[in-house]
Amino acid sequence: MESSKRTAKLVLHLVLAFALLGGCGPQEGAGGPIRYEGFAVLEPTGGGLEAGDLTVTAKPDDVYDAVTVTVLDVPVPEGLPEGLVPVGAAVDIQVDQPERLNGAFRIEMRYDDSLVEDEERLLVAHHDEGFGYEAVTMLGRDPEADLVVFES
């Protein structure tokens, strides 16, 4: 019985935050809020989740069996490395059965450019409670659409 309790609590958390390298903080009078919130079941046939200003996409066979992906706005975790300034809220992407993953998800994340003084210095940082922050390698950036693309 004890092991089933542990299995039920096993959830993959991917906490991501936008930050500016060497920035001096968010601009005053920022535009509309960016929201990341939603959930969906992703099947082995592929599919996606639109969670406000964030999209998670799984290709066929990225999961062995159905998983529930939940996306939530969260406060930016403490401990952002020196020289980085948070931009907006963070997002927590949770997968309820991580052992069913077979590939990386594609993640497209919008940001509020009114909070960013220099988009060339924008980065996405992944936060792990045990290891702290690390930069996420972006697959692409569309400054016209205020969008970054990366894989989990």
mmCIF file of C-alpha atoms in Angstrom:
data_model
loop_
_atom_site.group_PDB
_atom_site.id
_atom_site.type_symbol
_atom_site.label_atom_id
_atom_site.label_comp_id
_atom_site.label_asym_id
_atom_site.label_seq_id
_atom_site.Cartn_x
_atom_site.Cartn_y
_atom_site.Cartn_z
ATOM 1 C CA MET A 1 0.000 0.000 0.000
ATOM 2 C CA GLU A 2 2.814 2.415 0.824
ATOM 3 C CA SER A 3 4.391 2.147 -2.653
ATOM 4 C CA SER A 4 1.082 2.993 -4.370
ATOM 5 C CA LYS A 5 0.938 6.193 -2.346
ATOM 6 C CA ARG A 6 4.411 7.134 -3.567
ATOM 7 C CA THR A 7 3.517 6.296 -7.165
ATOM 8 C CA ALA A 8 0.422 8.491 -6.980
ATOM 9 C CA LYS A 9 2.582 11.427 -5.888
ATOM 10 C CA LEU A 10 5.115 10.992 -8.698
ATOM 11 C CA VAL A 11 4.638 14.037 -10.914
ATOM 12 C CA LEU A 12 7.075 15.695 -13.279
ATOM 13 C CA HIS A 13 7.334 19.429 -12.607
ATOM 14 C CA LEU A 14 8.881 21.743 -15.175
ATOM 15 C CA VAL A 15 8.968 25.222 -13.621
ATOM 16 C CA LEU A 16 9.955 27.866 -16.170
ATOM 17 C CA ALA A 17 10.475 31.607 -15.861
ATOM 18 C CA PHE A 18 11.396 34.381 -18.273
ATOM 19 C CA ALA A 19 14.383 36.452 -17.214
ATOM 20 C CA LEU A 20 16.493 39.262 -18.616
ATOM 21 C CA LEU A 21 20.247 38.929 -18.648
ATOM 22 C CA GLY A 22 21.692 42.084 -17.128
ATOM 23 C CA GLY A 23 18.286 43.758 -17.244
ATOM 24 C CA CYS A 24 17.112 46.429 -14.896
ATOM 25 C CA GLY A 25 13.658 45.013 -14.324
ATOM 26 C CA PRO A 26 10.227 45.132 -15.813
ATOM 27 C CA GLN A 27 9.074 48.280 -17.551
ATOM 28 C CA GLU A 28 6.455 50.384 -15.776
ATOM 29 C CA GLY A 29 2.982 50.487 -17.274
ATOM 30 C CA ALA A 30 3.129 46.962 -18.681
ATOM 31 C CA GLY A 31 0.526 45.743 -21.150
ATOM 32 C CA GLY A 32 -2.057 43.007 -20.716
ATOM 33 C CA PRO A 33 -1.360 39.981 -18.549
ATOM 34 C CA ILE A 34 0.078 36.819 -19.992
ATOM 35 C CA ARG A 35 -1.706 33.738 -18.611
ATOM 36 C CA TYR A 36 -0.604 30.112 -18.497
ATOM 37 C CA GLU A 37 -3.342 27.828 -17.270
ATOM 38 C CA GLY A 38 -5.041 24.651 -18.451
ATOM 39 C CA PHE A 39 -4.864 20.871 -18.642
ATOM 40 C CA ALA A 40 -5.360 18.098 -21.177
ATOM 41 C CA VAL A 41 -4.844 14.396 -21.637
ATOM 42 C CA LEU A 42 -2.199 13.626 -24.261
ATOM 43 C CA GLU A 43 -2.485 10.268 -26.027
ATOM 44 C CA PRO A 44 0.135 8.119 -27.834
ATOM 45 C CA THR A 45 -1.344 9.381 -31.120
ATOM 46 C CA GLY A 46 -0.047 12.875 -30.298
ATOM 47 C CA GLY A 47 -1.930 16.044 -29.589
ATOM 48 C CA GLY A 48 -1.636 19.286 -27.783
ATOM 49 C CA LEU A 49 -2.724 21.552 -25.008
ATOM 50 C CA GLU A 50 -3.446 25.258 -25.304
ATOM 51 C CA ALA A 51 -3.108 26.781 -21.870
ATOM 52 C CA GLY A 52 -3.615 30.491 -22.321
ATOM 53 C CA ASP A 53 -0.399 31.860 -23.793
ATOM 54 C CA LEU A 54 1.419 28.523 -23.741
ATOM 55 C CA THR A 55 1.059 25.519 -26.038
ATOM 56 C CA VAL A 56 2.384 22.011 -25.330
ATOM 57 C CA THR A 57 2.527 19.641 -28.307
ATOM 58 C CA ALA A 58 3.293 15.908 -28.329
ATOM 59 C CA LYS A 59 4.175 14.090 -31.549
ATOM 60 C CA PRO A 60 2.839 10.568 -32.121
ATOM 61 C CA ASP A 61 4.614 8.127 -29.789
ATOM 62 C CA ASP A 62 5.984 10.874 -27.480
ATOM 63 C CA VAL A 63 3.997 9.093 -24.757
ATOM 64 C CA TYR A 64 3.567 5.339 -24.270
ATOM 65 C CA ASP A 65 0.127 5.730 -22.717
ATOM 66 C CA ALA A 66 -2.181 8.630 -21.879
ATOM 67 C CA VAL A 67 -0.801 11.319 -19.532
ATOM 68 C CA THR A 68 -2.448 14.373 -18.029
ATOM 69 C CA VAL A 69 -0.524 17.604 -18.531
ATOM 70 C CA THR A 70 -1.414 20.517 -16.261
ATOM 71 C CA VAL A 71 -0.146 24.075 -16.720
ATOM 72 C CA LEU A 72 -0.331 26.609 -13.876
ATOM 73 C CA ASP A 73 0.859 30.169 -13.252
ATOM 74 C CA VAL A 74 3.167 30.207 -10.225
ATOM 75 C CA PRO A 75 5.288 32.857 -8.515
ATOM 76 C CA VAL A 76 8.890 33.048 -9.725
ATOM 77 C CA PRO A 77 10.907 30.764 -7.394
ATOM 78 C CA GLU A 78 13.577 32.371 -5.215
ATOM 79 C CA GLY A 79 17.237 32.073 -6.117
ATOM 80 C CA LEU A 80 17.392 33.542 -9.621
ATOM 81 C CA PRO A 81 21.135 33.862 -10.351
ATOM 82 C CA GLU A 82 22.796 37.249 -9.994
ATOM 83 C CA GLY A 83 22.485 39.344 -13.126
ATOM 84 C CA LEU A 84 19.075 37.928 -14.057
ATOM 85 C CA VAL A 85 15.852 39.850 -13.510
ATOM 86 C CA PRO A 86 12.482 38.034 -13.581
ATOM 87 C CA VAL A 87 9.973 39.071 -16.242
ATOM 88 C CA GLY A 88 6.352 38.294 -15.413
ATOM 89 C CA ALA A 89 5.095 35.147 -13.703
ATOM 90 C CA ALA A 90 6.553 31.655 -13.930
ATOM 91 C CA VAL A 91 4.773 28.571 -15.227
ATOM 92 C CA ASP A 92 4.666 25.044 -13.786
ATOM 93 C CA ILE A 93 4.082 22.270 -16.346
ATOM 94 C CA GLN A 94 3.147 19.010 -14.614
ATOM 95 C CA VAL A 95 2.895 15.517 -16.094
ATOM 96 C CA ASP A 96 1.043 13.043 -13.866
ATOM 97 C CA GLN A 97 2.710 9.849 -15.174
ATOM 98 C CA PRO A 98 6.269 10.804 -16.237
ATOM 99 C CA GLU A 99 7.269 7.158 -16.648
ATOM 100 C CA ARG A 100 4.974 7.111 -19.704
ATOM 101 C CA LEU A 101 7.026 9.741 -21.558
ATOM 102 C CA ASN A 102 8.926 8.600 -24.629
ATOM 103 C CA GLY A 103 10.017 11.906 -26.140
ATOM 104 C CA ALA A 104 10.259 15.627 -25.601
ATOM 105 C CA PHE A 105 7.245 17.907 -25.817
ATOM 106 C CA ARG A 106 7.401 21.043 -27.934
ATOM 107 C CA ILE A 107 6.530 24.123 -25.870
ATOM 108 C CA GLU A 108 5.589 27.504 -27.316
ATOM 109 C CA MET A 109 5.433 30.273 -24.738
ATOM 110 C CA ARG A 110 4.332 33.872 -25.261
ATOM 111 C CA TYR A 111 5.681 36.776 -23.245
ATOM 112 C CA ASP A 112 4.598 40.372 -22.714
ATOM 113 C CA ASP A 113 7.112 42.457 -24.657
ATOM 114 C CA SER A 114 6.133 45.563 -22.682
ATOM 115 C CA LEU A 115 7.949 43.953 -19.719
ATOM 116 C CA VAL A 116 11.130 43.415 -21.738
ATOM 117 C CA GLU A 117 13.531 46.259 -22.456
ATOM 118 C CA ASP A 118 15.802 44.225 -24.796
ATOM 119 C CA GLU A 119 14.363 41.034 -26.332
ATOM 120 C CA GLU A 120 17.833 39.846 -27.373
ATOM 121 C CA ARG A 121 18.640 39.413 -23.661
ATOM 122 C CA LEU A 122 15.490 37.399 -22.918
ATOM 123 C CA LEU A 123 15.950 33.819 -21.800
ATOM 124 C CA VAL A 124 13.876 31.019 -20.332
ATOM 125 C CA ALA A 125 15.174 29.501 -17.118
ATOM 126 C CA HIS A 126 14.164 26.116 -15.703
ATOM 127 C CA HIS A 127 14.010 25.883 -11.910
ATOM 128 C CA ASP A 128 14.623 22.621 -10.054
ATOM 129 C CA GLU A 129 14.246 22.663 -6.255
ATOM 130 C CA GLY A 130 17.341 20.493 -5.850
ATOM 131 C CA PHE A 131 19.631 22.160 -8.397
ATOM 132 C CA GLY A 132 18.371 25.732 -8.781
ATOM 133 C CA TYR A 133 18.124 27.478 -12.140
ATOM 134 C CA GLU A 134 19.506 26.554 -15.559
ATOM 135 C CA ALA A 135 18.986 28.162 -18.950
ATOM 136 C CA VAL A 136 16.706 26.407 -21.439
ATOM 137 C CA THR A 137 17.957 26.080 -25.020
ATOM 138 C CA MET A 138 15.477 27.790 -27.301
ATOM 139 C CA LEU A 139 14.660 26.194 -30.655
ATOM 140 C CA GLY A 140 13.344 29.464 -31.966
ATOM 141 C CA ARG A 141 12.148 32.943 -31.151
ATOM 142 C CA ASP A 142 9.614 35.104 -32.955
ATOM 143 C CA PRO A 143 9.954 38.695 -31.688
ATOM 144 C CA GLU A 144 7.017 39.834 -33.838
ATOM 145 C CA ALA A 145 4.695 37.320 -32.129
ATOM 146 C CA ASP A 146 6.458 37.623 -28.719
ATOM 147 C CA LEU A 147 6.966 33.850 -28.745
ATOM 148 C CA VAL A 148 9.754 31.452 -27.807
ATOM 149 C CA VAL A 149 9.885 27.756 -28.739
ATOM 150 C CA PHE A 150 11.766 24.978 -26.932
ATOM 151 C CA GLU A 151 11.464 21.300 -25.972
ATOM 152 C CA SER A 152 10.934 19.805 -22.535
#
